Coordinates of N, CA, C and O and ligand atoms in Angstrom, one line a residue:
X1 N 34.0 -14.7 17.2 CA 33.4 -13.5 16.4 C 33.0 -14.1 15.0 O 31.7 -13.8 14.5
X2 N 33.5 -15.4 14.5 CA 33.2 -16.0 13.3 C 31.8 -16.8 13.6 O 31.0 -16.6 12.8
X3 N 31.7 -17.2 14.8 CA 30.3 -17.9 15.1 C 29.2 -16.7 15.2 O 28.1 -17.3 14.8
X4 N 29.7 -15.5 15.7 CA 28.6 -14.8 15.8 C 27.9 -14.4 14.4 O 27.0 -14.2 14.0
X5 N 29.1 -14.1 13.3 CA 28.7 -13.7 12.1 C 27.9 -15.1 11.5 O 26.8 -14.8 10.7
X6 N 28.2 -16.2 11.7 CA 27.6 -17.1 11.0 C 26.3 -17.4 11.5 O 25.3 -17.7 10.8
X7 N 25.9 -17.3 12.8 CA 24.7 -17.3 13.5 C 23.5 -16.2 12.7 O 22.7 -16.7 12.6
X8 N 24.2 -15.0 12.5 CA 23.5 -13.9 12.1 C 22.8 -14.5 10.5 O 21.9 -14.2 10.2
X9 N 24.2 -15.0 9.9 CA 23.8 -15.5 8.5 C 22.7 -16.6 8.4 O 21.9 -16.7 7.6
X10 N 22.8 -17.5 9.4 CA 21.6 -18.8 9.4 C 20.5 -18.2 9.6 O 19.4 -18.7 9.1
X11 N 20.4 -17.1 10.6 CA 19.0 -16.5 11.2 C 18.6 -15.7 9.8 O 17.3 -15.9 9.6
X12 N 19.3 -15.1 9.1 CA 18.7 -14.5 7.8 C 18.3 -15.5 6.8 O 17.3 -15.2 6.2
X13 N 19.4 -16.6 6.4 CA 18.6 -17.5 5.6 C 17.3 -18.1 6.2 O 16.3 -18.1 5.3
X14 N 17.3 -18.3 7.3 CA 16.1 -19.1 7.9 C 14.9 -18.0 7.8 O 13.7 -18.5 7.3
X15 N 15.2 -16.8 8.0 CA 14.0 -15.9 8.1 C 13.4 -15.8 6.6 O 12.3 -15.8 6.3
X16 N 14.5 -15.8 5.5 CA 13.9 -15.6 4.2 C 13.3 -16.9 3.9 O 12.2 -16.8 3.0
X17 N 13.5 -18.1 4.3 CA 13.0 -19.4 3.7 C 11.4 -19.4 4.3 O 10.7 -19.9 3.8
X18 N 11.4 -18.9 5.7 CA 10.3 -18.8 6.4 C 9.1 -17.7 5.4 O 8.3 -18.2 5.4
X19 N 9.8 -16.5 5.2 CA 9.0 -15.5 4.7 C 8.7 -15.9 3.2 O 7.7 -15.0 2.7
X20 N 9.4 -16.8 2.5 CA 9.1 -16.9 1.0 C 7.5 -17.3 0.5 O 7.1 -16.5 -0.1
X21 N 7.0 -18.2 1.3 CA 5.5 -18.2 0.9 C 4.8 -17.1 1.0 O 3.9 -16.8 0.1
X22 N 4.9 -16.1 2.1 CA 4.1 -15.0 2.2 C 4.2 -14.1 1.0 O 3.5 -13.4 0.5
X23 N 5.8 -13.8 0.7 CA 6.3 -13.0 -0.4 C 5.5 -13.6 -1.6 O 5.3 -12.7 -2.6
X24 N 5.6 -14.9 -2.0 CA 4.9 -15.3 -3.2 C 3.6 -15.2 -3.4 O 3.1 -14.8 -4.1
X25 N 2.8 -15.2 -2.2 CA 1.4 -15.2 -2.1 C 1.0 -13.4 -2.4 O 0.2 -13.3 -3.3
X26 N 1.9 -12.8 -1.9 CA 1.7 -11.4 -2.3 C 1.9 -11.0 -3.7 O 1.0 -10.3 -4.3
X27 N 2.8 -11.5 -4.3 CA 2.9 -11.5 -5.7 C 1.8 -11.9 -6.6 O 1.3 -11.3 -7.6
X28 N 1.1 -13.0 -6.1 CA 0.0 -13.6 -6.9 C -1.3 -12.6 -6.6 O -2.0 -12.5 -7.6
X29 N -1.4 -12.1 -5.5 CA -2.6 -11.0 -5.3 C -2.3 -10.0 -6.1 O -3.3 -9.4 -6.7
X30 N -1.2 -9.3 -6.2 CA -1.0 -8.1 -7.1 C -1.5 -8.3 -8.5 O -2.0 -7.5 -9.1
X31 N -0.9 -9.8 -9.0 CA -1.2 -10.1 -10.4 C -2.8 -10.2 -10.6 O -3.3 -10.0 -11.7
X32 N -3.6 -10.1 -9.6 CA -5.1 -10.3 -9.7 C -5.8 -9.1 -9.7 O -7.1 -9.0 -9.7
X33 N -5.2 -7.8 -9.4 CA -5.8 -6.7 -9.1 C -6.7 -6.4 -10.6 O -6.3 -6.6 -11.6
X34 N -8.0 -5.8 -10.3 CA -8.8 -5.4 -11.4 C -8.0 -4.5 -12.3 O -7.5 -3.2 -12.0
X35 N -8.1 -4.7 -13.9 CA -7.2 -3.7 -14.6 C -7.9 -2.2 -14.5 O -9.1 -2.2 -14.2
X36 N -7.2 -1.4 -15.2 CA -7.7 0.0 -14.9 C -9.0 0.4 -15.8 O -9.8 1.1 -15.3
X37 N -9.3 -0.2 -16.8 CA -10.3 -0.2 -17.8 C -11.6 -0.7 -17.1 O -12.6 0.3 -17.1
X38 N -11.6 -1.7 -16.3 CA -12.8 -2.2 -15.6 C -13.2 -1.2 -14.6 O -14.2 -0.9 -14.3
X39 N -12.0 -0.9 -13.9 CA -12.0 0.0 -12.7 C -12.8 1.5 -13.0 O -13.7 1.9 -12.5
X40 N -12.4 1.9 -14.2 CA -12.9 3.2 -14.7 C -14.3 3.0 -14.9 O -15.0 3.9 -14.6
X41 N -14.7 1.9 -15.7 CA -16.3 1.8 -16.0 C -17.0 1.7 -14.8 O -18.1 2.4 -14.5
X42 N -16.4 1.1 -13.7 CA -17.4 0.9 -12.4 C -17.5 2.2 -11.7 O -18.3 2.4 -11.2
X43 N -16.3 3.0 -11.8 CA -16.3 4.5 -11.4 C -17.5 5.2 -12.0 O -18.0 6.1 -11.4
X44 N -17.2 5.0 -13.4 CA -18.0 6.1 -14.3 C -19.8 5.6 -13.8 O -20.7 6.5 -13.5
X45 N -20.1 4.4 -13.4 CA -21.3 3.7 -13.2 C -21.5 4.3 -11.8 O -22.6 4.8 -11.6
X46 N -20.7 4.2 -10.8 CA -20.9 4.7 -9.6 C -21.2 6.2 -9.4 O -22.3 6.7 -8.7
X47 N -20.7 6.9 -10.2 CA -20.7 8.3 -10.1 C -22.3 8.7 -10.9 O -22.8 9.4 -10.4
X48 N -22.4 8.1 -11.9 CA -23.9 8.1 -12.6 C -24.8 8.1 -11.6 O -26.1 8.6 -11.6
X49 N -24.8 6.8 -10.9 CA -25.8 6.5 -10.0 C -26.0 7.3 -8.9 O -27.1 7.6 -8.5
X50 N -25.0 7.9 -8.4 CA -25.0 8.6 -7.3 C -25.7 10.1 -7.8 O -26.4 10.6 -7.0
X51 N -25.4 10.8 -9.0 CA -25.9 11.9 -9.6 C -27.3 11.3 -10.0 O -28.1 12.6 -9.5
X52 N -27.6 10.2 -10.3 CA -29.2 10.0 -10.3 C -29.8 10.1 -9.1 O -31.0 10.8 -8.9
X53 N -29.2 9.6 -8.0 CA -30.1 9.9 -6.8 C -30.1 11.2 -6.4 O -30.8 11.7 -5.6
X54 N -29.1 11.9 -6.7 CA -28.8 13.3 -6.1 C -30.0 14.3 -6.8 O -30.8 15.0 -6.1
X55 N -30.4 14.0 -8.1 CA -31.1 14.8 -8.9 C -32.8 14.5 -8.5 O -33.6 15.3 -8.3
X56 N -32.9 13.0 -8.0 CA -34.0 12.6 -7.6 C -34.3 13.5 -6.4 O -35.5 14.0 -6.3
X57 N -33.5 13.6 -5.4 CA -33.6 14.3 -4.2 C -34.0 15.9 -4.5 O -34.9 16.3 -3.9
X58 N -33.3 16.3 -5.4 CA -33.3 17.8 -5.9 C -34.9 17.8 -6.4 O -35.5 19.1 -6.3
X59 N -35.1 17.0 -7.3 CA -36.7 17.1 -7.8 C -37.4 17.1 -6.7 O -38.6 17.9 -6.8
X60 N -37.4 16.1 -5.9 CA -38.5 15.9 -4.8 C -38.4 17.2 -3.8 O -39.5 17.5 -3.1
X61 N -37.3 17.8 -3.7 CA -37.2 19.0 -2.8 C -37.8 20.1 -3.6 O -37.8 21.4 -2.9
X62 N -38.1 20.1 -4.7 CA -38.5 21.3 -5.5 C -37.5 22.2 -6.1 O -37.9 23.3 -6.5
X63 N -36.3 21.8 -6.1 CA -35.1 22.6 -6.7 C -34.9 22.5 -8.2 O -34.4 23.2 -9.0
X64 N -35.4 21.3 -8.9 CA -35.4 20.9 -10.3 C -36.7 21.3 -11.0 O -37.7 20.3 -10.2
X65 N -37.1 21.6 -11.9 CA -38.4 21.4 -12.5 C -38.6 20.3 -13.3 O -37.6 19.6 -13.7
X66 N -39.7 19.9 -13.6 CA -40.0 18.5 -14.4 C -39.3 18.3 -15.6 O -38.7 17.1 -15.6
X67 N -39.3 19.2 -16.5 CA -38.6 19.1 -17.8 C -37.0 18.7 -17.4 O -36.4 18.0 -18.1
X68 N -36.2 19.5 -16.7 CA -35.0 19.5 -16.5 C -34.7 18.2 -15.5 O -33.6 17.4 -15.9
X69 N -35.5 17.7 -14.7 CA -35.2 16.4 -14.1 C -35.4 15.5 -15.1 O -34.6 14.5 -15.2
X70 N -36.5 15.4 -16.0 CA -36.5 14.3 -16.9 C -35.4 14.2 -17.8 O -34.9 13.1 -18.1
X71 N -34.8 15.5 -18.4 CA -33.8 15.3 -19.0 C -32.5 14.8 -18.5 O -31.8 13.9 -19.0
X72 N -32.2 15.4 -17.4 CA -31.1 14.8 -16.5 C -31.1 13.5 -16.1 O -30.0 12.7 -16.3
X73 N -32.1 12.9 -15.9 CA -32.6 11.6 -15.5 C -32.1 10.6 -16.8 O -31.5 9.7 -16.6
X74 N -32.7 11.0 -17.8 CA -32.5 10.2 -19.1 C -31.1 10.3 -19.3 O -30.5 9.2 -19.6
X75 N -30.4 11.3 -19.5 CA -28.7 11.4 -19.7 C -28.0 10.6 -18.8 O -27.4 9.8 -19.1
X76 N -28.2 10.7 -17.4 CA -27.6 10.1 -16.4 C -27.9 8.3 -16.4 O -27.0 7.5 -16.3
X77 N -29.0 8.3 -16.8 CA -29.5 6.6 -16.8 C -28.6 6.0 -18.0 O -28.1 5.1 -17.9
X78 N -28.6 6.8 -19.3 CA -27.9 6.4 -20.4 C -26.4 6.1 -19.8 O -25.8 5.2 -20.3
X79 N -25.8 7.2 -19.4 CA -24.4 7.1 -18.9 C -24.2 5.7 -17.9 O -23.1 5.0 -18.3
X80 N -25.1 5.7 -17.0 CA -25.0 4.4 -16.0 C -25.1 3.1 -16.8 O -24.2 2.2 -16.8
X81 N -26.0 3.2 -17.8 CA -26.1 1.8 -18.4 C -25.0 1.5 -19.3 O -24.6 0.2 -19.5
X82 N -24.4 2.7 -20.0 CA -23.4 2.4 -20.8 C -22.1 1.9 -20.2 O -21.3 1.2 -20.5
X83 N -21.9 2.5 -18.8 CA -20.7 2.0 -18.0 C -20.9 0.8 -17.6 O -20.0 0.0 -17.7
X84 N -22.3 0.3 -17.2 CA -22.4 -1.2 -16.8 C -22.2 -2.1 -17.8 O -21.4 -3.2 -17.7
X85 N -22.6 -1.7 -19.0 CA -22.3 -2.7 -20.2 C -20.9 -2.8 -20.7 O -20.3 -3.8 -20.6
X86 N -20.2 -1.6 -20.5 CA -18.7 -1.7 -20.8 C -18.1 -2.5 -19.7 O -17.1 -3.2 -20.1
X87 N -18.6 -2.3 -18.6 CA -17.7 -3.2 -17.4 C -18.0 -4.7 -17.7 O -17.1 -5.3 -17.7
X88 N -19.3 -4.7 -18.0 CA -19.5 -6.4 -18.2 C -18.6 -7.0 -19.5 O -18.3 -8.0 -19.5
X89 N -18.7 -6.1 -20.5 CA -17.9 -6.7 -21.9 C -16.7 -6.7 -21.5 O -16.1 -7.9 -22.0
X90 N -15.9 -6.0 -20.6 CA -14.6 -5.9 -20.5 C -14.3 -7.2 -19.5 O -13.3 -7.9 -19.7
X91 N -15.3 -7.4 -18.4 CA -15.0 -8.7 -17.7 C -15.2 -9.9 -18.6 O -14.6 -10.9 -18.4
X92 N -16.2 -10.0 -19.4 CA -16.5 -11.3 -20.3 C -15.2 -11.4 -21.0 O -14.7 -12.5 -21.1
X93 N -14.7 -10.3 -21.6 CA -13.5 -10.5 -22.7 C -12.2 -11.1 -21.7 O -11.7 -11.8 -22.2
X94 N -12.2 -10.4 -20.4 CA -10.9 -11.1 -19.8 C -11.1 -12.2 -19.3 O -10.2 -13.1 -19.4
X95 N -12.4 -12.7 -19.1 CA -12.7 -14.1 -18.8 C -12.3 -15.0 -19.8 O -11.5 -16.1 -19.7
X96 N -13.0 -14.6 -20.8 CA -12.7 -15.5 -21.9 C -11.3 -15.6 -22.4 O -10.7 -16.7 -23.0
X97 N -10.4 -14.5 -22.4 CA -8.9 -14.6 -22.7 C -8.3 -15.4 -21.7 O -7.0 -15.9 -22.0
X98 N -8.6 -15.3 -20.2 CA -7.6 -16.0 -19.4 C -8.2 -17.5 -19.1 O -7.6 -18.3 -18.5
X99 N -9.4 -17.8 -19.7 CA -9.7 -19.4 -19.6 C -8.8 -20.2 -20.5 O -8.2 -19.7 -21.4
X100 N -8.7 -21.4 -20.2 CA -7.8 -22.2 -20.7 C -8.4 -23.3 -21.8 O -9.3 -23.9 -21.3
X101 N -8.0 -23.2 -23.0 CA -8.6 -24.0 -23.9 C -7.5 -25.3 -24.0 O -6.5 -25.3 -24.3
X102 N -8.1 -26.5 -24.0 CA -7.7 -27.8 -24.2 C -8.4 -28.6 -24.8 O -10.0 -28.6 -24.8
X103 N -7.9 -29.5 -25.7 CA -9.1 -30.4 -26.7 C -10.0 -29.6 -27.2 O -9.8 -28.4 -27.7
X104 N -11.2 -29.9 -26.9 CA -12.6 -28.8 -27.4 C -13.0 -28.1 -26.1 O -13.9 -27.5 -26.2
X105 N -12.7 -28.3 -25.1 CA -13.0 -28.0 -23.7 C -12.5 -26.8 -23.2 O -11.5 -26.7 -23.3
X106 N -13.5 -25.6 -23.2 CA -12.7 -24.4 -22.7 C -13.0 -24.4 -21.0 O -14.1 -24.3 -20.7
X107 N -11.7 -24.5 -20.4 CA -11.6 -24.5 -19.0 C -11.8 -23.1 -18.2 O -11.2 -22.1 -18.7
X108 N -12.5 -23.1 -17.0 CA -12.4 -21.7 -16.6 C -11.2 -21.4 -16.0 O -10.6 -22.4 -15.7
X109 N -11.1 -20.2 -15.9 CA -9.7 -19.7 -15.3 C -9.3 -20.1 -14.0 O -10.4 -20.3 -13.2
X110 N -8.1 -20.8 -13.7 CA -7.7 -21.1 -12.4 C -7.9 -22.7 -12.4 O -7.6 -23.4 -11.4
X111 N -8.2 -23.3 -13.6 CA -8.3 -24.7 -13.6 C -6.8 -25.5 -13.6 O -5.9 -24.9 -14.3
X112 N -6.9 -26.5 -12.9 CA -5.6 -27.3 -12.9 C -5.7 -28.5 -14.0 O -4.7 -28.7 -14.4
X113 N -6.7 -29.0 -14.1 CA -6.8 -30.1 -14.9 C -8.1 -29.9 -16.0 O -9.0 -29.2 -15.6
X114 N -7.9 -30.3 -17.2 CA -8.9 -30.3 -18.2 C -10.3 -30.7 -17.8 O -10.3 -31.9 -17.4
X115 N -11.5 -30.1 -17.8 CA -12.7 -30.7 -17.7 C -13.1 -31.8 -18.6 O -14.0 -32.5 -18.3
X116 N -12.8 -31.6 -19.8 CA -12.8 -32.6 -20.9 C -12.1 -33.7 -21.0 O -12.7 -35.1 -21.0
X117 N -10.9 -33.8 -20.8 CA -10.1 -34.9 -20.8 C -9.2 -35.3 -19.8 O -8.7 -36.5 -19.7
X118 N -9.0 -34.4 -18.8 CA -8.5 -34.6 -17.5 C -7.2 -34.5 -17.6 O -6.0 -34.5 -16.6
X119 N -6.5 -34.1 -18.6 CA -4.9 -33.9 -18.6 C -4.7 -32.5 -17.8 O -5.5 -31.6 -17.6
X120 N -3.6 -32.6 -17.1 CA -3.0 -31.5 -16.3 C -2.8 -30.3 -17.1 O -2.3 -30.4 -18.2
X121 N -3.4 -29.0 -16.8 CA -3.2 -27.7 -17.5 C -1.9 -27.2 -16.9 O -1.3 -27.5 -16.0
X122 N -1.4 -26.2 -17.8 CA 0.0 -25.5 -17.4 C -0.3 -24.8 -16.0 O -1.3 -23.9 -15.8
X123 N 0.5 -25.1 -15.1 CA 0.4 -24.4 -13.7 C 1.1 -23.0 -13.7 O 2.2 -22.9 -13.8
X124 N 0.3 -22.2 -14.1 CA 0.7 -20.8 -14.5 C 1.2 -19.9 -13.1 O 2.2 -19.2 -13.3
X125 N 0.8 -20.4 -11.9 CA 1.1 -19.7 -10.7 C 2.3 -20.4 -9.8 O 2.4 -20.2 -8.8
X126 N 2.7 -21.6 -10.6 CA 3.9 -22.2 -9.7 C 5.2 -22.3 -10.6 O 5.3 -22.1 -11.8
Ligands
ZN1 ZN1 -8.6 -31.4 -22.5

């Protein structure tokens, strides 16, 4: 009986040891998920672009008159452009915040060594 319990315990420990890299990788992937603000701006852009193509079809089908079409098109274009600008600004800000500064050289995100002086940078993922 003791041998049986011991073998189950060994199998459990071995299984955890084997699965550890997989579990660690999953945590790293979750930390990489796009933040809500960027995702929100992307969704607004997608919705505005979809609406733009929809009003284009409706105009071509004769369901919208030219003044309504022009007004809607101008409004939706402005929405799409502002959403694109917002997403770009957020991405740029996030990139500059996550880049690593060493000496005078600003290293891109994920760098392990400084591109300016060659010093090893802090390994954030280990
Ligand atoms: Zn450096």
